[in-house]
CSV table of C-alpha atoms in Angstrom, one decimal:
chain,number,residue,atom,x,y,z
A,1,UNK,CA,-15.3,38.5,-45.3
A,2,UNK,CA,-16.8,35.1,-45.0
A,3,UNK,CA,-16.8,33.6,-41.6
A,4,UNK,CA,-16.9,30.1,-42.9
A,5,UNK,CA,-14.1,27.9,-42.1
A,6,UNK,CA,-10.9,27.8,-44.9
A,7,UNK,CA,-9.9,25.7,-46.7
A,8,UNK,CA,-7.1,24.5,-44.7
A,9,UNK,CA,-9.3,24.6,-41.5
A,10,UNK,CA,-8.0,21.3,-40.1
A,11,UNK,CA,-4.6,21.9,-41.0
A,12,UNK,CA,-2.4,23.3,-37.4
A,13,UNK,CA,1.1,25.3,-38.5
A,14,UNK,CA,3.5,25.7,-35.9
A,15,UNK,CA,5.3,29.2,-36.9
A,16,UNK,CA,9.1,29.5,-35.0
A,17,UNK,CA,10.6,31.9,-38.4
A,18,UNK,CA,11.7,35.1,-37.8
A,19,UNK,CA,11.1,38.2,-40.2
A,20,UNK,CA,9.5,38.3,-43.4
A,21,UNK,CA,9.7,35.0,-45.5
A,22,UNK,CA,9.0,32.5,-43.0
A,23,UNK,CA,6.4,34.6,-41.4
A,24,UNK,CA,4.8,35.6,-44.4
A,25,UNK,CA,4.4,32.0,-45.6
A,26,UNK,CA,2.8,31.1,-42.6
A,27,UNK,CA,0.4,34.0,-42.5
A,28,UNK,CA,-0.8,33.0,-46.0
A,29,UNK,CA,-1.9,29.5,-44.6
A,30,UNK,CA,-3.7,31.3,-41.3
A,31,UNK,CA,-5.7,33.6,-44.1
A,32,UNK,CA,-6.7,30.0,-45.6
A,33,UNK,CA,-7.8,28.7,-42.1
A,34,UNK,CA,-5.0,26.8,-40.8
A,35,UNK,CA,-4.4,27.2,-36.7
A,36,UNK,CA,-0.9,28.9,-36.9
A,37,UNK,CA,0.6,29.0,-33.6
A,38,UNK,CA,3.7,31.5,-33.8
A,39,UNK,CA,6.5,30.8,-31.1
A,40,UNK,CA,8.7,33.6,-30.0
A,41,UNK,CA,11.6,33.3,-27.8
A,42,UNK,CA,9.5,35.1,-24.3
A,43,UNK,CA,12.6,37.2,-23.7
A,44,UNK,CA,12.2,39.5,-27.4
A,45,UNK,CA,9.9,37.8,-29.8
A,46,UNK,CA,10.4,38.0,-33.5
A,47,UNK,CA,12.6,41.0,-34.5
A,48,UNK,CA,9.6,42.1,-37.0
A,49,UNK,CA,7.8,43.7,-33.7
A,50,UNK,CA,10.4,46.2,-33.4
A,51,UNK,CA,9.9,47.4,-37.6
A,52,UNK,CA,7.7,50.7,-37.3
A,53,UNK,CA,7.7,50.3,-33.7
A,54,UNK,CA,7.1,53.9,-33.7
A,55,UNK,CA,3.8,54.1,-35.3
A,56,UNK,CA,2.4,51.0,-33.9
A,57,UNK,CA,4.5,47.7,-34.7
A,58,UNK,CA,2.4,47.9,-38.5
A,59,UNK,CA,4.7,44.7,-39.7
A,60,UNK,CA,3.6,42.7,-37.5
A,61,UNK,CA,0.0,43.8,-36.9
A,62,UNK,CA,0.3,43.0,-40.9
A,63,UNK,CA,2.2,39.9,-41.5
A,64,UNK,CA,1.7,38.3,-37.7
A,65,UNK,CA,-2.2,38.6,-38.5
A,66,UNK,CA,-4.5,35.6,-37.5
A,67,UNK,CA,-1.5,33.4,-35.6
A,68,UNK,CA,-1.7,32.6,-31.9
A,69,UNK,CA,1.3,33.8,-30.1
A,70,UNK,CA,3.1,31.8,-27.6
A,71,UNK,CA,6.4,31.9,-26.2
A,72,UNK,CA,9.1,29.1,-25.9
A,73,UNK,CA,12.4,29.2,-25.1
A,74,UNK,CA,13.0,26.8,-28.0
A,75,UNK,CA,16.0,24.3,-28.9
A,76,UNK,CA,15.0,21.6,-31.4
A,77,UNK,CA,11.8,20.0,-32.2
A,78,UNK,CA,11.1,16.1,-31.3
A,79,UNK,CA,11.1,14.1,-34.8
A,80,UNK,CA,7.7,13.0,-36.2
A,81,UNK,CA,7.1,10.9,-39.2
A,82,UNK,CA,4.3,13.1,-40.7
A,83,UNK,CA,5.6,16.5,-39.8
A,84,UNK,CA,6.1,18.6,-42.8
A,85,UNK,CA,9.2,21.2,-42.2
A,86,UNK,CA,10.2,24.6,-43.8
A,87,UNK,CA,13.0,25.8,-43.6
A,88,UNK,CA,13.8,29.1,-45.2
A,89,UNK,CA,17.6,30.5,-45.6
A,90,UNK,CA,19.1,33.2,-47.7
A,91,UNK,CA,21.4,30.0,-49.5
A,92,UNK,CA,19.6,26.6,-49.0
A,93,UNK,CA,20.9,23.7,-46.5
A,94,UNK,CA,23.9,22.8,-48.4
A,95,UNK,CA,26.1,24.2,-50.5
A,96,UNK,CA,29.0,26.3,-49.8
A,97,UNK,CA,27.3,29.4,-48.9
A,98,UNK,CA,24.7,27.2,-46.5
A,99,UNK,CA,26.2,29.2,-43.3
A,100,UNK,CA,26.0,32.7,-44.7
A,101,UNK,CA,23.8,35.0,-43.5
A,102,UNK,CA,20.3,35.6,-45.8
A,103,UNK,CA,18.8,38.6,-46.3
A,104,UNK,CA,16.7,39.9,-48.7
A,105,UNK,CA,18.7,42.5,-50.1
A,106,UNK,CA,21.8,40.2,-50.8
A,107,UNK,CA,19.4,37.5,-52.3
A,108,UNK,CA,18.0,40.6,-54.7
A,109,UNK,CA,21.7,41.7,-55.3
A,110,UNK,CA,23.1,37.9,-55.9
A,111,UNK,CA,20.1,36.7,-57.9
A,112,UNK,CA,20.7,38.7,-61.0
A,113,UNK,CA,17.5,41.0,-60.2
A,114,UNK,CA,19.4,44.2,-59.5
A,115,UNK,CA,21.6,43.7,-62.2
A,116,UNK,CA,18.9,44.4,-64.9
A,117,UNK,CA,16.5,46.7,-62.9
A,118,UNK,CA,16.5,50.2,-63.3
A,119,UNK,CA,18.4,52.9,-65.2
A,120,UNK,CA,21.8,52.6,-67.0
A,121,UNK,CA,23.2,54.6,-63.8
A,122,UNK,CA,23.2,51.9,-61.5
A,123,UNK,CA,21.5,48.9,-60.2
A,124,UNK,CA,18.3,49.0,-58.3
A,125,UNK,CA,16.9,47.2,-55.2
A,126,UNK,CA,13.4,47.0,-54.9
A,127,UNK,CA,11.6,49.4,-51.9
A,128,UNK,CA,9.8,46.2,-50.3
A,129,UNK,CA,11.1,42.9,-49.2
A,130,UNK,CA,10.6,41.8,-52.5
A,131,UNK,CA,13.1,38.0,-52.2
A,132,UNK,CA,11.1,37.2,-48.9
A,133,UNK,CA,7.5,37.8,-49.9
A,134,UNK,CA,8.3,35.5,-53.0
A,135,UNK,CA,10.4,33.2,-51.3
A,136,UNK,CA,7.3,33.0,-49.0
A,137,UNK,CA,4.6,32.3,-51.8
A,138,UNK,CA,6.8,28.9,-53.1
A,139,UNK,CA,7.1,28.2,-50.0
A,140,UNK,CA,3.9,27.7,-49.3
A,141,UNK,CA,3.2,25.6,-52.5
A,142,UNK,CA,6.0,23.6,-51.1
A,143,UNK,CA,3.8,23.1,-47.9
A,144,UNK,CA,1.0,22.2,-49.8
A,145,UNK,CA,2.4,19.6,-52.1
A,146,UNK,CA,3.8,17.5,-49.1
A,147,UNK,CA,0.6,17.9,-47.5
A,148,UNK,CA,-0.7,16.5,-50.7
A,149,UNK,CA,1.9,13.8,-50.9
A,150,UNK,CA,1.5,12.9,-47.0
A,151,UNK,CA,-2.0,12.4,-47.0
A,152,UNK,CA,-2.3,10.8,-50.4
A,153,UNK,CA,1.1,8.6,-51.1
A,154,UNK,CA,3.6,8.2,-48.8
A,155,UNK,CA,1.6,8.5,-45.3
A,156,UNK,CA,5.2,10.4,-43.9
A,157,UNK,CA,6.0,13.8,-44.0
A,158,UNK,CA,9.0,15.6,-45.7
A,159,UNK,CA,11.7,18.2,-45.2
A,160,UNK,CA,11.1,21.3,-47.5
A,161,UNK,CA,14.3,23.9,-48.6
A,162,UNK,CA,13.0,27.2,-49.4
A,163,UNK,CA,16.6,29.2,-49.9
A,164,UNK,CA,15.8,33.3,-50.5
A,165,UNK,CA,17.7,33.4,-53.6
A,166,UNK,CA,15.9,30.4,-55.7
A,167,UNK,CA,12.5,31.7,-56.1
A,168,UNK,CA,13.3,34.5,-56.9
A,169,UNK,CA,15.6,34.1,-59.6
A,170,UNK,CA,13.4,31.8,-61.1
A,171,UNK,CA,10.9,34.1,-61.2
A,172,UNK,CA,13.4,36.5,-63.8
A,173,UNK,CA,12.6,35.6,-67.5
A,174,UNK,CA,14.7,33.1,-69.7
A,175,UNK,CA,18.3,34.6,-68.6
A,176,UNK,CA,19.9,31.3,-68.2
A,177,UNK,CA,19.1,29.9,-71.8
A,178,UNK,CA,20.5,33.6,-72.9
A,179,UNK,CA,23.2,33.1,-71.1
A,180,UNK,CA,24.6,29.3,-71.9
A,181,UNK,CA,23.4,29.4,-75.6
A,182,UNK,CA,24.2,32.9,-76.9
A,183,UNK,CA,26.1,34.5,-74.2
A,184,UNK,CA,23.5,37.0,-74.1
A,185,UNK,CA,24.1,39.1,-70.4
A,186,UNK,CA,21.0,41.5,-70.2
A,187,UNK,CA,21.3,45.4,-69.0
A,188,UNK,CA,19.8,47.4,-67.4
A,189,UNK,CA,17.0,49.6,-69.7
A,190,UNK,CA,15.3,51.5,-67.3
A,191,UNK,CA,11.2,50.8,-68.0
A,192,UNK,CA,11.7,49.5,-71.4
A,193,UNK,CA,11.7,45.9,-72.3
A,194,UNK,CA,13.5,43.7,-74.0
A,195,UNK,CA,10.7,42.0,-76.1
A,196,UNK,CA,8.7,45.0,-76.8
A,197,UNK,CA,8.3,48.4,-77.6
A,198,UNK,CA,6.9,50.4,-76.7
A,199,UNK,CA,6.8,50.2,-72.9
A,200,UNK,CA,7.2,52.6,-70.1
A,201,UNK,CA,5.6,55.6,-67.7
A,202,UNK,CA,5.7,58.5,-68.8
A,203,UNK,CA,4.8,62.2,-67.2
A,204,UNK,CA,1.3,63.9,-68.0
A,205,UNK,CA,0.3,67.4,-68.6
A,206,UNK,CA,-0.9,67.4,-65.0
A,207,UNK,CA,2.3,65.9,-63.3
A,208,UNK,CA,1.2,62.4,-62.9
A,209,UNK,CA,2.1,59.6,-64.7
A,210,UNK,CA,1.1,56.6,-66.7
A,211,UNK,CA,2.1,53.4,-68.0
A,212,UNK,CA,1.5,51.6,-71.3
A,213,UNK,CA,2.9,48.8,-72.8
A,214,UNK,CA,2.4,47.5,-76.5
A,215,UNK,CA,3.5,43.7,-76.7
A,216,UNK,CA,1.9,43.0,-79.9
A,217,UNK,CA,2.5,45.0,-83.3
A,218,UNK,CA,-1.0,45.4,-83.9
A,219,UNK,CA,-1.2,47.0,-80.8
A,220,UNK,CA,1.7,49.0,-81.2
A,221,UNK,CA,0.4,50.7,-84.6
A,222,UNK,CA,-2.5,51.3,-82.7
A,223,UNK,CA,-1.1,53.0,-80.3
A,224,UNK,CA,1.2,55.4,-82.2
A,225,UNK,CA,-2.2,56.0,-84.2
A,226,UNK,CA,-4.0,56.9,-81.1
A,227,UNK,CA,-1.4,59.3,-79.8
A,228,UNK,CA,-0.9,60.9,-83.4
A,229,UNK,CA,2.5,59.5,-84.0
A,230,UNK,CA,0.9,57.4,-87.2
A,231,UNK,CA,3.1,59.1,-89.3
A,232,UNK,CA,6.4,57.8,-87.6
A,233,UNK,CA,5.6,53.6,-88.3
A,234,UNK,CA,6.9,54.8,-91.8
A,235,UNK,CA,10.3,55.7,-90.0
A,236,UNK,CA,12.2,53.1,-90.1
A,237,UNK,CA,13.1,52.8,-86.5
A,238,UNK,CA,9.4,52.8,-85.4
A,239,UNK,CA,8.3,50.3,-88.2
A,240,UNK,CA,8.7,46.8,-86.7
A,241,UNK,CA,9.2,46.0,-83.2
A,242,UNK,CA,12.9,44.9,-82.9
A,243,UNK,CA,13.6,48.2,-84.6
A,244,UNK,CA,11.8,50.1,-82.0
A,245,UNK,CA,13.7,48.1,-79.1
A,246,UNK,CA,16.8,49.1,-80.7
A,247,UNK,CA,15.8,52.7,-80.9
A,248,UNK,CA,14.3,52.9,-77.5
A,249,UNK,CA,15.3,56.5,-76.6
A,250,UNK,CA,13.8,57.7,-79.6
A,251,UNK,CA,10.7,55.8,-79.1
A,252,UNK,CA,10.4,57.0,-75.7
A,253,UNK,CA,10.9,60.7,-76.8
A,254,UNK,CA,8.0,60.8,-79.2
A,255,UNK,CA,5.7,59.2,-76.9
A,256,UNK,CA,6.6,61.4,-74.0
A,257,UNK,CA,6.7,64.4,-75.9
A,258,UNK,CA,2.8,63.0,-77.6
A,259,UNK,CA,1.3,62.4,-73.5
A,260,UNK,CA,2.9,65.2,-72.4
A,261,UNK,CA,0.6,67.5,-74.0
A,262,UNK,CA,-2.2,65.6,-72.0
A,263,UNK,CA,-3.5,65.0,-68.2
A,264,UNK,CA,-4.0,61.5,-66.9
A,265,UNK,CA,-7.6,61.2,-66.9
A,266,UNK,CA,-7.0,62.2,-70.9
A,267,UNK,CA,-4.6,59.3,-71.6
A,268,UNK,CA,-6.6,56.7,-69.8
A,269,UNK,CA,-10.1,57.5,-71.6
A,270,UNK,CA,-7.9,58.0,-74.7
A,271,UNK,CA,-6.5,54.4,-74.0
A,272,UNK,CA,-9.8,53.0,-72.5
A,273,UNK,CA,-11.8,53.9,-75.9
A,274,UNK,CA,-9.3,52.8,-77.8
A,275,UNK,CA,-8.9,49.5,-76.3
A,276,UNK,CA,-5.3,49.7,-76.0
A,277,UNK,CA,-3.1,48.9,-72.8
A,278,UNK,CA,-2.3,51.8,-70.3
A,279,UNK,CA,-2.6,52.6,-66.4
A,280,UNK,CA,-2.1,55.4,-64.0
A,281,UNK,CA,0.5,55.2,-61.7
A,282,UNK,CA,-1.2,54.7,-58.8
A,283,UNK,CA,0.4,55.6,-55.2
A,284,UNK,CA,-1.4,54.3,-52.4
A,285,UNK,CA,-3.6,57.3,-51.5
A,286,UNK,CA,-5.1,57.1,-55.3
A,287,UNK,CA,-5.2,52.8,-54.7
A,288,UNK,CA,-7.8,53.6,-51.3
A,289,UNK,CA,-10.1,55.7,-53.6
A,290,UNK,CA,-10.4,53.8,-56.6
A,291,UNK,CA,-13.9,52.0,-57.0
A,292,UNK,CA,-12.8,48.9,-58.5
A,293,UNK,CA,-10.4,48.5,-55.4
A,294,UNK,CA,-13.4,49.4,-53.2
A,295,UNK,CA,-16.0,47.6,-54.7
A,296,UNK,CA,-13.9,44.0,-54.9
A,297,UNK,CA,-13.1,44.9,-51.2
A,298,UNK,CA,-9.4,45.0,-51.9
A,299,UNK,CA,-8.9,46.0,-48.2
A,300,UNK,CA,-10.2,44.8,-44.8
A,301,UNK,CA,-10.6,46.7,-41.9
A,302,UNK,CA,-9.7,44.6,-38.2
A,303,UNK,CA,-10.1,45.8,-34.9
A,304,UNK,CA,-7.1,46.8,-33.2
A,305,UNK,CA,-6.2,48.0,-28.9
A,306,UNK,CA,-3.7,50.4,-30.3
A,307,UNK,CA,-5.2,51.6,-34.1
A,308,UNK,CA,-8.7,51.4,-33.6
A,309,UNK,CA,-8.4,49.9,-37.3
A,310,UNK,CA,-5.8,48.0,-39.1
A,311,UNK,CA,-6.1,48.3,-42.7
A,312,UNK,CA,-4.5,45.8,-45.0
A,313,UNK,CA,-4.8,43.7,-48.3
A,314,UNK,CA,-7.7,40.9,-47.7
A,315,UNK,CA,-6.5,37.4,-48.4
A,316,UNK,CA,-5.2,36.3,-52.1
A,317,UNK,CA,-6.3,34.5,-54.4
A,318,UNK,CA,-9.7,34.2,-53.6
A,319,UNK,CA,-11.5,30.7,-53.3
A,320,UNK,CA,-14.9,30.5,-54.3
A,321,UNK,CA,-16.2,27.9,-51.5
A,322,UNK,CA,-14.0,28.4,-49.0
A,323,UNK,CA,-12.7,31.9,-49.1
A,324,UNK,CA,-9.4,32.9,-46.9
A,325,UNK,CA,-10.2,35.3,-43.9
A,326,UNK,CA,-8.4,38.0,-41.6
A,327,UNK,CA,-9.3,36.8,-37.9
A,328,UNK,CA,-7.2,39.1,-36.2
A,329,UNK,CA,-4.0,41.0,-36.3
A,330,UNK,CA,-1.1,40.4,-34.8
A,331,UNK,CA,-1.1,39.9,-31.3
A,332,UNK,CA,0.8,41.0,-28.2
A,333,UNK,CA,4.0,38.3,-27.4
A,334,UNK,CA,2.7,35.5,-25.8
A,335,UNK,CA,-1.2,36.3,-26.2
A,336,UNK,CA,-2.2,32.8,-26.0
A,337,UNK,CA,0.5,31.1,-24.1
A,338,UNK,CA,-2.7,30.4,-21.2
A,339,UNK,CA,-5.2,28.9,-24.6
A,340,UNK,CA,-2.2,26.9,-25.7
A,341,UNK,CA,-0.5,25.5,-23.1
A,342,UNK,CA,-3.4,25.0,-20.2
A,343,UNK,CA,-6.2,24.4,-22.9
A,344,UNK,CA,-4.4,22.4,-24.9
A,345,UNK,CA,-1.5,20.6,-23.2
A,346,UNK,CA,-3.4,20.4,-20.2
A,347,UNK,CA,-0.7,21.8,-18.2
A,348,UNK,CA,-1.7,23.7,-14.9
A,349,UNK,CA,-1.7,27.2,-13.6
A,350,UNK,CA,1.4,25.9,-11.0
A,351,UNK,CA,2.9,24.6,-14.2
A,352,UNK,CA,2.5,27.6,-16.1
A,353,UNK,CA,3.8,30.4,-13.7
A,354,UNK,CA,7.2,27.7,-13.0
A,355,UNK,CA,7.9,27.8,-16.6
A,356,UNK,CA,7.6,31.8,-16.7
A,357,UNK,CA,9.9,32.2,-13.6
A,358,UNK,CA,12.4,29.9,-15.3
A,359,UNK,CA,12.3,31.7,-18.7
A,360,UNK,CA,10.8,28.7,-20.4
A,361,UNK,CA,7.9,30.8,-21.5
């Protein structure tokens, strides 16, 4: 990774979230250079140290990486013209759910994303903190447009409303147009989609998996051709494309039964020479060992006191001049209360030690 300053180099963050969306906003500025000083209340810190506490607080070496950590027993901030506030909720600032409490997996029940994922059975919620880490992505955009708006226009900061549930429904395809012009409420189809067929993962020879998807006819008749199945586009249920999403169990079953009677390395080439659109299933064990993964350096290892190494994802998206960087994980509670508040606010050692015998710090 580059050790040139980021992009956001002169920019300082001052981190007080808690958990995953907040935090995870913040980190994505420190990956792009900004000085993001995390406070934590000195008597527990942010509850994300205690998730896999087990096997080495992972969360937070992860999503706490390159902050300073100081601790503040804090109440409200003093007002400033040009500050530029996020604030992240499960339901926004107003509204008549503003005092509810917000997390993820109500946002990704509420939001209409469990309702059409996964089988007929019953809804699914995603393994991941799926709400936060988008809700943490706009956020960030949001940071970056008042910056932009500060420094350019108005000369005054702004107040910025990043509720859980927003981004992510917006993120969810055109249900609301469905909805209010034809009454159209979408269900749940397992790995099939509702604009083409076909689509899904399907089970090799060899146990594993792959996925394909066909979102154009051409490439549809391709790939029926490819997997000898030509015969069926004269079927009229596999002949044009809304006639295949209608018939998407029999669609499914022919394909299935066609890469079935192949391993995964088969499919792929298969796919690869035709030029047609399919993927192993990848777990993370087979992500580590791919060469394209390894040779884009995907991952970056970081010292750690506890690890040895920390592995995780290396800064996204990638800017050509000034490219985000990991510059350390992150840290023990309070790490740089001494840098912070002696170096910086010029406060004394005497000064320091009263506000840790009061509970200040």
């Amino acid at each position: 990774m580059s050790a040139a300053p980021g992009a956001l180099g002169d920019l300082r963050v001052i981190d007080c979230s808690r958990l995953i969306a907040g935090g995870v906003l913040a980190t994505m500025l420190a990956d792009l250079g900004a000085d993001v000083i995390k406070v934590e209340n000195p008597r527990a810190g942010d509850p994300l140290r205690t998730w896999s506490k087990s096997l080495g607080e992972l969360w937070w070496k992860i999503y706490a990486r390159g902050k300073r950590s100081i601790t503040l027993n804090l109440t409200a901030p003093p007002g400033h013209p040009r500050l530029v506030m996020v604030r992240v909720s499960g339901w926004g600032q107003d509204g008549p759910y503003r005092d509810r409490p917000g997390f993820g997996t109500m946002v990704e029940a509420m939001s209409g994303f469990a309702a059409t994922t996964g089988p007929e059975e019953s809804p699914t919620l995603p393994s991941f903190p799926m709400a936060d880490m988008v809700a943490a992505q706009a956020g960030a955009v949001a940071v970056l447009a008042a910056l932009h708006h500060r420094d350019r226009v108005s000369g005054r900061g702004q107040m910025i409303d990043v509720p859980l549930y927003e981004p992510l429904l917006s993120i969810l395809g055109p249900n609301p147009i469905e909805y209010r012009a034809h009454g159209i409420v979408r269900e749940r189809i397992g790995n099939r989609s509702h604009n083409a067929s076909p689509r899904g993962t399907y089970r090799t020879s060899d146990g594993k998996w792959v996925a394909l998807s066909a979102s154009t006819p051409a490439s549809a008749d391709a790939m029926f051709k490819a997997l000898g199945l030509g015969r069926l586009l004269a079927d009229p249920r596999f002949a044009t494309n809304d006639a295949r999403i209608a018939n998407g169990e029999a669609v499914d079953q022919a394909i299935a039964e066609a890469i079935g009677q192949r391993s995964r390395e088969e499919i792929v080439r298969l796919f690869e020479t035709e030029g047609l659109t399919a993927a192993p299933v990848y777990d993370i064990a087979d992500i580590m060992e791919d060469p394209h993964f390894k040779a884009r350096h995907t991952f970056v290892d970081l010292p750690d006191p506890e690890l040895g190494t920390a592995t995780m994802s290396a800064p996204t998206p990638r800017l050509s001049h000034t490219p985000g960087t990991i510059r350390w994980v992150g840290p023990p509670l309070g790490a740089h209360n001494r840098e912070v508040y002696a170096g910086e606010l010029g406060l004394s050692d005497t000064e320091i030690e009263r506000l840790k015998a009061d509970g200040v710090i």
